[in-house]
Amino acid sequence: MTDKIVSGKVAVLMGSDSDWSAMQSAVDVLAEFDIAYDVHVMSAHRTPGVVQEFAEKAEENGFSVIIAGAGMSAALPGVVAAHTTLPVIGVPVEAGALHGVDALLSVAQMPPGIAVAAVGIGSSGARNAGILAVQMMAMSDKKLADEVKKYRSKMAESVDKRNQILRRQLGLQG
Ligand code: RP5
C-alpha cells in the first residue's frame, strides 16, 4: 500500500487479475493526485467471504472511497456497497461475449436503497472512477480541491492547443 500526504485512502478492487489492464487507469489517477490506495483482487462470486469481510472492515481500516471493477455478470461493486456505507464507484470491465455491456447493466441497475456510482466501460470508465474518487476526497481537503481545479485548467489548455493545431493543419484562420 502507498503512504501519501492526503488523509484517507481509496481501495481499488477487481474481480480478477484479468481486469487490471482496465483498472490500472483508476490507480494512475490516484497516483497523479498523490492519494494513498490499496489494490486487491476479490470476487463476489468466487470469493464472496473475502469481499464481505473487506467491505465490512473498510471504514475502520481507513478507506474513504471504494472503486470496484468487474466484468461479465459484475456483482462486485453492488455486493461491496451492500456491506459498507462508504461510497462505491463501479467500473464495468470489458470481458466475455458481450464486451462489457453485461457488466455495465449489472453495475448500473442497482435496486433502490443500495447505491453504486456507475462509470463507463473499460479503462476510460476506470479513469473517471479515479477522478470521481479524487473529487469525493477533495470535498474535505481544500488543497486537493485546488489540485482538481488545476487539472481541469490544464485539460482545457490541452483541448485549446489541439484545436489550434488541427485548425492550422486544415488551413483555417482564427
Ligand atoms: C469477472 O469475470 C471478472 O471481473 C472478470 O472480468 C471476468 C473474467 O474473469 P477471469 O476468468 O479472467 O478470471 O468476475
mmCIF file of C-alpha atoms in Angstrom, residues 10-15 19 22-23 26 65-71 74-81 86-94 100 102-110 114-133 136:
data_model
loop_
_atom_site.group_PDB
_atom_site.id
_atom_site.type_symbol
_atom_site.label_atom_id
_atom_site.label_comp_id
_atom_site.label_asym_id
_atom_site.label_seq_id
_atom_site.Cartn_x
_atom_site.Cartn_y
_atom_site.Cartn_z
ATOM 1 C CA VAL A 10 -9.009 4.599 -1.736
ATOM 2 C CA ALA A 11 -9.500 0.852 -2.199
ATOM 3 C CA VAL A 12 -9.331 -0.365 -5.789
ATOM 4 C CA LEU A 13 -10.919 -3.809 -6.055
ATOM 5 C CA MET A 14 -11.359 -6.024 -9.094
ATOM 6 C CA GLY A 15 -12.995 -9.363 -9.722
ATOM 7 C CA ASP A 19 -9.383 -6.734 -15.052
ATOM 8 C CA ALA A 22 -8.580 -1.517 -17.383
ATOM 9 C CA MET A 23 -8.443 -0.852 -13.635
ATOM 10 C CA ALA A 26 -8.039 4.327 -11.852
ATOM 11 C CA VAL A 65 -13.950 5.593 -1.099
ATOM 12 C CA ILE A 66 -14.037 2.196 -2.809
ATOM 13 C CA ILE A 67 -13.615 1.683 -6.555
ATOM 14 C CA ALA A 68 -14.714 -1.787 -7.674
ATOM 15 C CA GLY A 69 -14.406 -3.134 -11.206
ATOM 16 C CA ALA A 70 -15.646 -6.401 -12.684
ATOM 17 C CA GLY A 71 -16.679 -7.891 -15.976
ATOM 18 C CA ALA A 74 -20.415 -7.905 -12.474
ATOM 19 C CA ALA A 75 -21.723 -8.269 -8.930
ATOM 20 C CA LEU A 76 -18.619 -6.982 -7.111
ATOM 21 C CA PRO A 77 -19.475 -3.238 -6.858
ATOM 22 C CA GLY A 78 -23.028 -3.953 -5.697
ATOM 23 C CA VAL A 79 -22.026 -6.590 -3.172
ATOM 24 C CA VAL A 80 -19.327 -4.312 -1.754
ATOM 25 C CA ALA A 81 -21.915 -1.496 -1.490
ATOM 26 C CA LEU A 86 -18.696 4.161 2.135
ATOM 27 C CA PRO A 87 -19.290 5.467 -1.398
ATOM 28 C CA VAL A 88 -18.677 2.779 -4.031
ATOM 29 C CA ILE A 89 -17.788 3.601 -7.632
ATOM 30 C CA GLY A 90 -18.404 0.710 -10.019
ATOM 31 C CA VAL A 91 -16.396 0.121 -13.184
ATOM 32 C CA PRO A 92 -17.861 -2.257 -15.803
ATOM 33 C CA VAL A 93 -14.934 -4.112 -17.364
ATOM 34 C CA GLU A 94 -14.953 -5.237 -20.999
ATOM 35 C CA GLY A 100 -18.799 -5.055 -21.046
ATOM 36 C CA ASP A 102 -23.497 -7.001 -19.464
ATOM 37 C CA ALA A 103 -21.235 -5.578 -16.751
ATOM 38 C CA LEU A 104 -22.492 -2.031 -17.397
ATOM 39 C CA LEU A 105 -26.078 -3.111 -16.791
ATOM 40 C CA SER A 106 -25.126 -5.174 -13.719
ATOM 41 C CA VAL A 107 -23.220 -2.244 -12.196
ATOM 42 C CA ALA A 108 -25.759 0.464 -13.068
ATOM 43 C CA GLN A 109 -29.015 -1.352 -12.339
ATOM 44 C CA MET A 110 -28.822 -1.470 -8.572
ATOM 45 C CA ILE A 114 -28.062 0.441 -2.258
ATOM 46 C CA ALA A 115 -26.186 2.895 -4.477
ATOM 47 C CA VAL A 116 -23.253 2.334 -6.809
ATOM 48 C CA ALA A 117 -21.886 5.237 -8.873
ATOM 49 C CA ALA A 118 -21.543 3.531 -12.254
ATOM 50 C CA VAL A 119 -18.998 4.882 -14.744
ATOM 51 C CA GLY A 120 -18.419 3.873 -18.364
ATOM 52 C CA ILE A 121 -16.968 0.601 -19.658
ATOM 53 C CA GLY A 122 -13.240 -0.157 -19.527
ATOM 54 C CA SER A 123 -10.196 1.978 -18.923
ATOM 55 C CA SER A 124 -11.898 5.336 -19.733
ATOM 56 C CA GLY A 125 -14.500 4.474 -17.133
ATOM 57 C CA ALA A 126 -11.778 3.425 -14.694
ATOM 58 C CA ARG A 127 -10.025 6.766 -15.226
ATOM 59 C CA ASN A 128 -13.289 8.574 -14.470
ATOM 60 C CA ALA A 129 -13.727 6.389 -11.385
ATOM 61 C CA GLY A 130 -10.334 7.604 -10.195
ATOM 62 C CA ILE A 131 -11.266 11.239 -10.880
ATOM 63 C CA LEU A 132 -14.599 10.852 -9.099
ATOM 64 C CA ALA A 133 -12.836 9.323 -6.069
ATOM 65 C CA MET A 136 -15.065 12.957 -3.314
#
